[in-house]
PDB file of C-alpha atoms in Angstrom:
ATOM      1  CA  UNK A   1      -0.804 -19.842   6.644  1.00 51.00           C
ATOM      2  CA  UNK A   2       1.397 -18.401   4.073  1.00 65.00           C
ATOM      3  CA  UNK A   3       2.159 -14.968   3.153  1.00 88.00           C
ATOM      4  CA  UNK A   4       1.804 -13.117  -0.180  1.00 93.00           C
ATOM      5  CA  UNK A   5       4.626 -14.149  -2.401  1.00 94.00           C
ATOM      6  CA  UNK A   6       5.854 -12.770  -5.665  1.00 96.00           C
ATOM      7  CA  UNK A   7       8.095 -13.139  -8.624  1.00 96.00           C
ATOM      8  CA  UNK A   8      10.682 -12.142  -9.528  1.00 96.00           C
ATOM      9  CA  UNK A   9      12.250 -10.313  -6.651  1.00 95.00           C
ATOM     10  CA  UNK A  10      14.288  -8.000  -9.800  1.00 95.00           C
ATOM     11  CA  UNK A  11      13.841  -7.834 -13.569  1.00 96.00           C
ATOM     12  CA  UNK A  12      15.421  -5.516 -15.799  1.00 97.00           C
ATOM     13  CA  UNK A  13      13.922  -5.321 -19.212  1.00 97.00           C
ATOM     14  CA  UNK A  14      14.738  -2.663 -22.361  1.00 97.00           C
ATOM     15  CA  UNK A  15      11.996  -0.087 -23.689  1.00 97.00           C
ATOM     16  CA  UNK A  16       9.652  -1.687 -25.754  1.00 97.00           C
ATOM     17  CA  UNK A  17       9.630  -5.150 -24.229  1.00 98.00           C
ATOM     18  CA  UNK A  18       7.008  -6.773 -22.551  1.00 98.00           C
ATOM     19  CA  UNK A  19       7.006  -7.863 -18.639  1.00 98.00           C
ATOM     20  CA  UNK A  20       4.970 -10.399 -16.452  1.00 98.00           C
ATOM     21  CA  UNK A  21       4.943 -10.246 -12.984  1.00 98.00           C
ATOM     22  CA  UNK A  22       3.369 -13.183 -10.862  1.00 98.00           C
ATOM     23  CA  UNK A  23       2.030 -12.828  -7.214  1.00 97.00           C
ATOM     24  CA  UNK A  24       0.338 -15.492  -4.754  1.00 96.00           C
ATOM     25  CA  UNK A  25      -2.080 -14.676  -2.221  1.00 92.00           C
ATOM     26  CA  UNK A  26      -2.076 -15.331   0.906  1.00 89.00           C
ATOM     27  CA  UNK A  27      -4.192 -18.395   1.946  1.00 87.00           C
ATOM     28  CA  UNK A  28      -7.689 -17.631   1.796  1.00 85.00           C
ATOM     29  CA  UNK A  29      -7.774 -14.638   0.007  1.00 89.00           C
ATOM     30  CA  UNK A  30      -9.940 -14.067  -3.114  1.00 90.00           C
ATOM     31  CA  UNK A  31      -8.984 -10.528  -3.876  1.00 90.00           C
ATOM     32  CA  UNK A  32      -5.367  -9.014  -5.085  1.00 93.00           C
ATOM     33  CA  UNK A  33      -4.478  -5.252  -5.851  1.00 92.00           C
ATOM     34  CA  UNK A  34      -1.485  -4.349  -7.705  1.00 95.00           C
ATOM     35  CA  UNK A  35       0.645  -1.225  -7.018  1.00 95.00           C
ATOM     36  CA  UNK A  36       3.315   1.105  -8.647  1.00 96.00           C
ATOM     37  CA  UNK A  37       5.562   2.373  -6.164  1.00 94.00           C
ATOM     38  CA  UNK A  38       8.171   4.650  -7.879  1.00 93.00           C
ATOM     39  CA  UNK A  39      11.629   5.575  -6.169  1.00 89.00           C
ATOM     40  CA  UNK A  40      10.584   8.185  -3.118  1.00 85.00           C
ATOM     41  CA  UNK A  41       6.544   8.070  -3.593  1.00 89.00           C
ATOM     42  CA  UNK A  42       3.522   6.177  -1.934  1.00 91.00           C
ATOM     43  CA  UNK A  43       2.148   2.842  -3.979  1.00 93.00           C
ATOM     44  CA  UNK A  44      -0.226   3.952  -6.613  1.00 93.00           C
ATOM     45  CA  UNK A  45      -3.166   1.693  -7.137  1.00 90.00           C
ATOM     46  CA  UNK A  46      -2.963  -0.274 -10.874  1.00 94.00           C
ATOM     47  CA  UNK A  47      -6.242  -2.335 -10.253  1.00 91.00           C
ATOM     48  CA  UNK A  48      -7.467  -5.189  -8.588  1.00 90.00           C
ATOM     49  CA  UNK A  49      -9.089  -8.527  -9.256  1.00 92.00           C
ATOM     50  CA  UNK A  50     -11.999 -10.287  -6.990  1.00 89.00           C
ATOM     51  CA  UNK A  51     -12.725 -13.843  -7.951  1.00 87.00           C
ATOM     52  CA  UNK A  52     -10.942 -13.887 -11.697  1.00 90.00           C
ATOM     53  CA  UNK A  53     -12.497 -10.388 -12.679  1.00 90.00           C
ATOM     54  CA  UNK A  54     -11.138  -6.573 -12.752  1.00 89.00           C
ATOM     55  CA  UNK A  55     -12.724  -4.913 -10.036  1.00 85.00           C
ATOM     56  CA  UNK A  56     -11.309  -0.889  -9.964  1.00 83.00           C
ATOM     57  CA  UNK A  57      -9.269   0.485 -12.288  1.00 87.00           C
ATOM     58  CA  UNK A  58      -6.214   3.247 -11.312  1.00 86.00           C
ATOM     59  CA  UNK A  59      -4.783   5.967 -14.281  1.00 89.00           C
ATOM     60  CA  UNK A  60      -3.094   3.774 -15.977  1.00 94.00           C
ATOM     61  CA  UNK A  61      -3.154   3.187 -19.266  1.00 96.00           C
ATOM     62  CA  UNK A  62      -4.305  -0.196 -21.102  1.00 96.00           C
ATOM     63  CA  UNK A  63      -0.943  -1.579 -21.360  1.00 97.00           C
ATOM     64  CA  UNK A  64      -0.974  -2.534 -17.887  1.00 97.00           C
ATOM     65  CA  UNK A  65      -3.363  -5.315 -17.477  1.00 96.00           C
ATOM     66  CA  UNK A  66      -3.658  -7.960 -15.226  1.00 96.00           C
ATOM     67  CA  UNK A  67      -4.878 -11.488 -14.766  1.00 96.00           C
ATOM     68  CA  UNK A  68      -6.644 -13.619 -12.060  1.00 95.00           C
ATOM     69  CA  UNK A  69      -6.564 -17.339 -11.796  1.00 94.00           C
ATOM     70  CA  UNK A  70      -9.000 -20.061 -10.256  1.00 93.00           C
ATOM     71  CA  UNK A  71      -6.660 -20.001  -6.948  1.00 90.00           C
ATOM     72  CA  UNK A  72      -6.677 -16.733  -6.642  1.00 91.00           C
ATOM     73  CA  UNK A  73      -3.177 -16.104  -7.496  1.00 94.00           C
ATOM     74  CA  UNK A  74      -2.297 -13.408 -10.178  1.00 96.00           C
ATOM     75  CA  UNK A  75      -0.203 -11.937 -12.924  1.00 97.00           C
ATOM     76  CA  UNK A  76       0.487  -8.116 -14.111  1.00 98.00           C
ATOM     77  CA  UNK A  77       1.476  -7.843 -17.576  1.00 98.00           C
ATOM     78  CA  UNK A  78       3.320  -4.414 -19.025  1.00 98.00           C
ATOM     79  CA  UNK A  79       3.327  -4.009 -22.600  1.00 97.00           C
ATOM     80  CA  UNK A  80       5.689  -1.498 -24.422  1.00 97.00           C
ATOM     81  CA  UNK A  81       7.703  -0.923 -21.341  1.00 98.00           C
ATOM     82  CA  UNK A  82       8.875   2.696 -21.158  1.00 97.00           C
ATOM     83  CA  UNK A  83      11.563   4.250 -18.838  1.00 97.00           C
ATOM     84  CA  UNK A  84       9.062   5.544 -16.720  1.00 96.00           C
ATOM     85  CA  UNK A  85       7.933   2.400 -15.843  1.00 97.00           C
ATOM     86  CA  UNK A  86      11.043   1.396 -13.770  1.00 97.00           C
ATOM     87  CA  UNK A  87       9.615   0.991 -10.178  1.00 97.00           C
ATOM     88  CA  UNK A  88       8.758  -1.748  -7.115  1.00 95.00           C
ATOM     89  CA  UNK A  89       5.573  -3.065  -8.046  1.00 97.00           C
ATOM     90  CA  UNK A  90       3.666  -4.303  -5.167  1.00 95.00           C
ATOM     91  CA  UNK A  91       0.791  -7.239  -5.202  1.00 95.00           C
ATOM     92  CA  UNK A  92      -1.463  -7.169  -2.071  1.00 93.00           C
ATOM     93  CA  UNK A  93      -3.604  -9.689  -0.923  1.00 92.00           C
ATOM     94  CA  UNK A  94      -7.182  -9.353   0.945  1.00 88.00           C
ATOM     95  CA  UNK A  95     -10.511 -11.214   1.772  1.00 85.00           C
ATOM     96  CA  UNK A  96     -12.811  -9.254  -0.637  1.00 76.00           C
ATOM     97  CA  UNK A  97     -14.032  -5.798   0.537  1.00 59.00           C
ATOM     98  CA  UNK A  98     -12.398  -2.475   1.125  1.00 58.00           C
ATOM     99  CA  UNK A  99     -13.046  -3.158   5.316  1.00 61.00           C
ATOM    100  CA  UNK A 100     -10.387  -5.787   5.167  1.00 71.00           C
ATOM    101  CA  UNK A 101      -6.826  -5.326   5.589  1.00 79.00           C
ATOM    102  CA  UNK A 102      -4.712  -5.782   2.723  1.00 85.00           C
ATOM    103  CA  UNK A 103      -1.543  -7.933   2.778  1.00 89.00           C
ATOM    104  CA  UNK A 104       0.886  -6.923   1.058  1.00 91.00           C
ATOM    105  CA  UNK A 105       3.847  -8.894  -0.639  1.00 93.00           C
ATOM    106  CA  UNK A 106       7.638  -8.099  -0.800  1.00 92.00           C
ATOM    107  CA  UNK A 107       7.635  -6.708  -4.184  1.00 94.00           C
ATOM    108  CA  UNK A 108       9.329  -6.692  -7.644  1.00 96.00           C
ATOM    109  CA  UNK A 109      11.983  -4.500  -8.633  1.00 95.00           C
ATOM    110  CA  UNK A 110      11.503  -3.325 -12.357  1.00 97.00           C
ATOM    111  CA  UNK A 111      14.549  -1.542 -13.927  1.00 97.00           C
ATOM    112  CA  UNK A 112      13.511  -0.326 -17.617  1.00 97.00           C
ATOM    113  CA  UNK A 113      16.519   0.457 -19.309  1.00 96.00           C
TER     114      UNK A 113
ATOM    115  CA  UNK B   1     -12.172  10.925  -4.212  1.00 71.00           C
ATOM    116  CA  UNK B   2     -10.430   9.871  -1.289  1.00 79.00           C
ATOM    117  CA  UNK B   3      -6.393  11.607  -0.915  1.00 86.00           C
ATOM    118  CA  UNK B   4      -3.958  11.203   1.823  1.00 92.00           C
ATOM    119  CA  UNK B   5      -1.809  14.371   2.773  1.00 95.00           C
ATOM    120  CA  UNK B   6       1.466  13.224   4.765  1.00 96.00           C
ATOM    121  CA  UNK B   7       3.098  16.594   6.488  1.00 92.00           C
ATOM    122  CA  UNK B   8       7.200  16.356   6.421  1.00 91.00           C
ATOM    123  CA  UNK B   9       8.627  13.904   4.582  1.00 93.00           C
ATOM    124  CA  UNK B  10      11.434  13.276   6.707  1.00 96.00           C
ATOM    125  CA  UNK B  11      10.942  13.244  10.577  1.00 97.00           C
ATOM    126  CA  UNK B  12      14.158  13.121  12.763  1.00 97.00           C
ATOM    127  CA  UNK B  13      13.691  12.147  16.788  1.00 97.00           C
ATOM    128  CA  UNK B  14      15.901  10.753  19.618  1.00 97.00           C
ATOM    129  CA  UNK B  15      15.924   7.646  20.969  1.00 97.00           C
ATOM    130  CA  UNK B  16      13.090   7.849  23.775  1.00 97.00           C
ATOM    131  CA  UNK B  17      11.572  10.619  22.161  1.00 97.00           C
ATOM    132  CA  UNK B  18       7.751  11.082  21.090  1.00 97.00           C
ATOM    133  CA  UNK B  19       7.418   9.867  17.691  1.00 98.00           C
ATOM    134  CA  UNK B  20       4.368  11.935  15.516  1.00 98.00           C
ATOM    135  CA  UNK B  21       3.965  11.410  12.021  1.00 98.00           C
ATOM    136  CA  UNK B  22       0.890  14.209  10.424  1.00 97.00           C
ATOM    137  CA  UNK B  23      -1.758  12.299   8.152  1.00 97.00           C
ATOM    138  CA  UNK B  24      -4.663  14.318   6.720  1.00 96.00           C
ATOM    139  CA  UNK B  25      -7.339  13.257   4.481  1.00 93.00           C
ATOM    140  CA  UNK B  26      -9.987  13.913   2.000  1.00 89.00           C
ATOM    141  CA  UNK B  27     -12.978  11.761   1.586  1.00 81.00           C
ATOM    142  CA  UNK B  28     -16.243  12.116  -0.105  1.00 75.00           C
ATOM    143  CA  UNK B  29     -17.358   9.117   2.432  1.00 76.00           C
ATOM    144  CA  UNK B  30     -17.357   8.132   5.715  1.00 77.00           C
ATOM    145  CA  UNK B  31     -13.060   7.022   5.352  1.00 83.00           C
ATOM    146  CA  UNK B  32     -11.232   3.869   6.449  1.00 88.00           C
ATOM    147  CA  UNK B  33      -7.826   5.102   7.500  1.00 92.00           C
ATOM    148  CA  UNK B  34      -4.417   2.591   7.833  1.00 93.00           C
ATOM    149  CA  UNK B  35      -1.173   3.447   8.749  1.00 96.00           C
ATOM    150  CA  UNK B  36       1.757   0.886   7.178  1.00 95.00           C
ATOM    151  CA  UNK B  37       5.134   0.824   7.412  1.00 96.00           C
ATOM    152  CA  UNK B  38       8.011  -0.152   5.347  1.00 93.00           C
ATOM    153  CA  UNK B  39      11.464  -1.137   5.597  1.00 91.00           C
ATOM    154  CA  UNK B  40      14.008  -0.902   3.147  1.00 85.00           C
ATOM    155  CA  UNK B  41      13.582  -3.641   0.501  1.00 77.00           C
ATOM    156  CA  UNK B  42      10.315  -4.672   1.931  1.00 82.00           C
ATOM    157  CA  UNK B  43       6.856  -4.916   1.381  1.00 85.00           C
ATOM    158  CA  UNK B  44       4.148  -2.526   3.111  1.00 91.00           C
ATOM    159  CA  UNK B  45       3.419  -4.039   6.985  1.00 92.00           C
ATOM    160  CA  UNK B  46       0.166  -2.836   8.595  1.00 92.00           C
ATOM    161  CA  UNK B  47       0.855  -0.866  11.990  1.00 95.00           C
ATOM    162  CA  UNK B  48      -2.962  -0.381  12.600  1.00 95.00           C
ATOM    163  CA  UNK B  49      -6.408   0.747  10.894  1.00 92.00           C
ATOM    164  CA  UNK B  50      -9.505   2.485  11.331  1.00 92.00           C
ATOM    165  CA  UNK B  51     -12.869   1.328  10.186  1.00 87.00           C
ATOM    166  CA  UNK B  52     -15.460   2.629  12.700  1.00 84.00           C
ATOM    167  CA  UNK B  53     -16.006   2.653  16.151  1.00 87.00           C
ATOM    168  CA  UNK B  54     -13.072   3.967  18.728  1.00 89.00           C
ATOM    169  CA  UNK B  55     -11.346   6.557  17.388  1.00 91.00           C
ATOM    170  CA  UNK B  56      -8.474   5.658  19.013  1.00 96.00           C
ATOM    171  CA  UNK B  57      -6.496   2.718  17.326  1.00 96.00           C
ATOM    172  CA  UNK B  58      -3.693   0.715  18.569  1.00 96.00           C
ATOM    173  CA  UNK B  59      -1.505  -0.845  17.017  1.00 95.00           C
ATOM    174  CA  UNK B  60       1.361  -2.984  16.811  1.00 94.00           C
ATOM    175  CA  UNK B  61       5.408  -1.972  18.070  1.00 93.00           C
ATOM    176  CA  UNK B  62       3.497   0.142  20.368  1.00 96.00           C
ATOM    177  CA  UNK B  63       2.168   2.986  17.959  1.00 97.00           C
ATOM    178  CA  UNK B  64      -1.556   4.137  17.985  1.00 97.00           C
ATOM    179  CA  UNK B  65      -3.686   6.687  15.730  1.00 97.00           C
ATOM    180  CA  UNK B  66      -6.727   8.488  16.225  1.00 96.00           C
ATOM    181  CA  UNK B  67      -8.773   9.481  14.197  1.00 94.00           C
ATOM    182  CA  UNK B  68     -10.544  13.056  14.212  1.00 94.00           C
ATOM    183  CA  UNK B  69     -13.293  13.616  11.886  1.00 91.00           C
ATOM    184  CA  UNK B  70     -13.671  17.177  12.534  1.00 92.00           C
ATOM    185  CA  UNK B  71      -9.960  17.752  11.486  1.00 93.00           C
ATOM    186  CA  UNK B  72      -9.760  15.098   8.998  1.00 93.00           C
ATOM    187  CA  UNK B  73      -6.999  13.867  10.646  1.00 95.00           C
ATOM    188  CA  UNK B  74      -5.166  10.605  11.361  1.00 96.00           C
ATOM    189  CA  UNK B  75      -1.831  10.848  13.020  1.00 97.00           C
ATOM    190  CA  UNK B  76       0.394   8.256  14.197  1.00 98.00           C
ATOM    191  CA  UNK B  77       1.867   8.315  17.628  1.00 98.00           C
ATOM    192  CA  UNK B  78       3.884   6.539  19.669  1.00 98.00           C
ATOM    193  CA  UNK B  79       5.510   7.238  22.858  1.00 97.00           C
ATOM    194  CA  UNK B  80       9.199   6.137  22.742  1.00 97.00           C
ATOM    195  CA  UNK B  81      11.200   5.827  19.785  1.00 97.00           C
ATOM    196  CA  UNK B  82      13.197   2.751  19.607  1.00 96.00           C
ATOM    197  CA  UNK B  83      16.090   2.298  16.858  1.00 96.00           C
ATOM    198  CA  UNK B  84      14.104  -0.161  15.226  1.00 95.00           C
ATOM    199  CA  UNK B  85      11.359   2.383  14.146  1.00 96.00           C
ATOM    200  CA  UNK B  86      13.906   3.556  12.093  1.00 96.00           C
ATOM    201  CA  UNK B  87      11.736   3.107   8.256  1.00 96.00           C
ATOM    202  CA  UNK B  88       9.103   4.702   5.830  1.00 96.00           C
ATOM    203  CA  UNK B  89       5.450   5.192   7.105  1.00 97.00           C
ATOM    204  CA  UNK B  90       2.596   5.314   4.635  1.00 96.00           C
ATOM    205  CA  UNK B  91      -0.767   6.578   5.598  1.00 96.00           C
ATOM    206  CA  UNK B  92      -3.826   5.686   3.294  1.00 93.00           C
ATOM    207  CA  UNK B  93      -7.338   5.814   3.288  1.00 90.00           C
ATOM    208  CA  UNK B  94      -9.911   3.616   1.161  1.00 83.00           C
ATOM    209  CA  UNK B  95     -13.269   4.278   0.320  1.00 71.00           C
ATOM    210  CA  UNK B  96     -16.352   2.170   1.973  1.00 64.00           C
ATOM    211  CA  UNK B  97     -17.467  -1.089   0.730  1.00 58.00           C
ATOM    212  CA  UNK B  98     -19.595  -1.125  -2.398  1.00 53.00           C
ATOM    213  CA  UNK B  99     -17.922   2.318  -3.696  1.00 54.00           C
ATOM    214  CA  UNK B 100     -14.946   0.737  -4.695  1.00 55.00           C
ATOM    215  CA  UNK B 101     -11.742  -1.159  -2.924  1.00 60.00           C
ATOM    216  CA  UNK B 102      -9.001   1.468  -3.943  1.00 73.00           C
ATOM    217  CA  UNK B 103      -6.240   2.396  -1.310  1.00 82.00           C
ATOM    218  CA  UNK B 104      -5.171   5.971  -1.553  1.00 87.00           C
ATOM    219  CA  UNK B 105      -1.541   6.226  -0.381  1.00 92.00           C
ATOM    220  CA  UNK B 106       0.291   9.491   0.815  1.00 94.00           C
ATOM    221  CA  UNK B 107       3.754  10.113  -0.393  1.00 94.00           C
ATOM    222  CA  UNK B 108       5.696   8.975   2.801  1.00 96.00           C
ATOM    223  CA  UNK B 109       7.366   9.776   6.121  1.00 97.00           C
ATOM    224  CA  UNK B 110      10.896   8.689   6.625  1.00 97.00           C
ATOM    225  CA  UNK B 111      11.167   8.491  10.122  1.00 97.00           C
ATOM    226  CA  UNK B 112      15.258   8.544  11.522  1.00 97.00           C
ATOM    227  CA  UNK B 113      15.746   7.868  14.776  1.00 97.00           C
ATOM    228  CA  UNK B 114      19.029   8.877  16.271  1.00 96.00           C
ATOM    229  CA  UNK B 115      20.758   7.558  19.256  1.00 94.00           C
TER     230      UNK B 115
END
């Protein structure tokens, strides 16, 4: 069984330029959450998608969106990138509701310069 | 809404020591409660959750929570500290199934553990 995996492990990207971040799930899994994690504070929930569709929605605003794909794996995609935006973004992985645990993966690093 | 409250961000204890890291929480719902932890450079690992049932929840490295409805609490314990518990511990709470899937994370305990 493998783990969640994601890609890549560091980007650094100017202000105004777009970003795609890629994350498999773990075996298994039809669900996948995305998170912000800035320097010093808890993950903040983006959104998440449950077989190919958005399924919750964090405060974030429309540039972030997301993709999910046949095998469950998925993409985050930041448009405009602002300073602000420079953080470890984490994918998670779970077997659809809430009451399951969710797996998380190692995380990018996102430096917006 | 659901929100996690995480008392002290920094906790300091001695090798051997009792280790207690302070997670309250606000819930509209009947909460499910996790504890994770993460090391530098790493991803979030799950120590332990709470769904229903037992309110006391073991967990893995030896730490165990228990949760305490009437004080909306969920604190982490474990016995001895080891050297290797050295990291940053995340409470959260997410809402039942059917009202949404969303993890509510607190800001963080940094636990030190000195020899």
């Amino acid at each position: 069984e493998t783990g969640v995996t994601q890609s890549p492990t560091h980007l650094i990207k100017t202000r105004g330029q777009q970003v795609t971040l890629r994350c498999s799930s773990q075996s298994g899994h039809n669900t996948v959450s995305w998170y912000q994690q800035a320097l010093g504070q808890g993950p903040q929930f983006i959104f998440q998608y449950y077989r190919e569709e958005e399924n919750g929605r964090g405060n974030f605003p429309p540039r972030f969106s997301g993709l999910q794909f046949p095998n469950y794996s998925s993409e985050l995609n930041v448009n405009a990138l602002e300073l602000d935006d420079s953080a470890l973004y984490l994918c998670a992985s779970s077997l659809g509701t809430s009451l399951n645990t969710q797996y998380f993966g190692p995380g990018t690093r996102l430096t917006v310069l | 809404a659901q929100s996690v409250t995480q008392l002290g961000s920094h906790v300091s204890v001695s090798e051997g020591a009792l280790v207690l890291l302070r997670c309250n929480y606000s819930s509209s719902v009947p909460p499910y409660l996790f504890w994770y932890v993460q090391y530098p450079n790493q991803g979030l690992q799950l120590l332990l959750k709470y769904t229903t049932g037992a309110t006391l929840v073991k967990g893995i490295n030896g730490f165990e929570a228990e949760f305490k409805k009437s004080e909306t609490s969920f604190h982490l314990t474990k016995p001895s500290a080891h050297m290797s518990d050295a990291a940053e511990y995340f409470c959260a709470v997410s809402a039942p199934p059917n009202t949404g899937n969303q993890f509510y994370f607190g800001t963080g305990t940094s636990l030190t553990v000195i020899p």
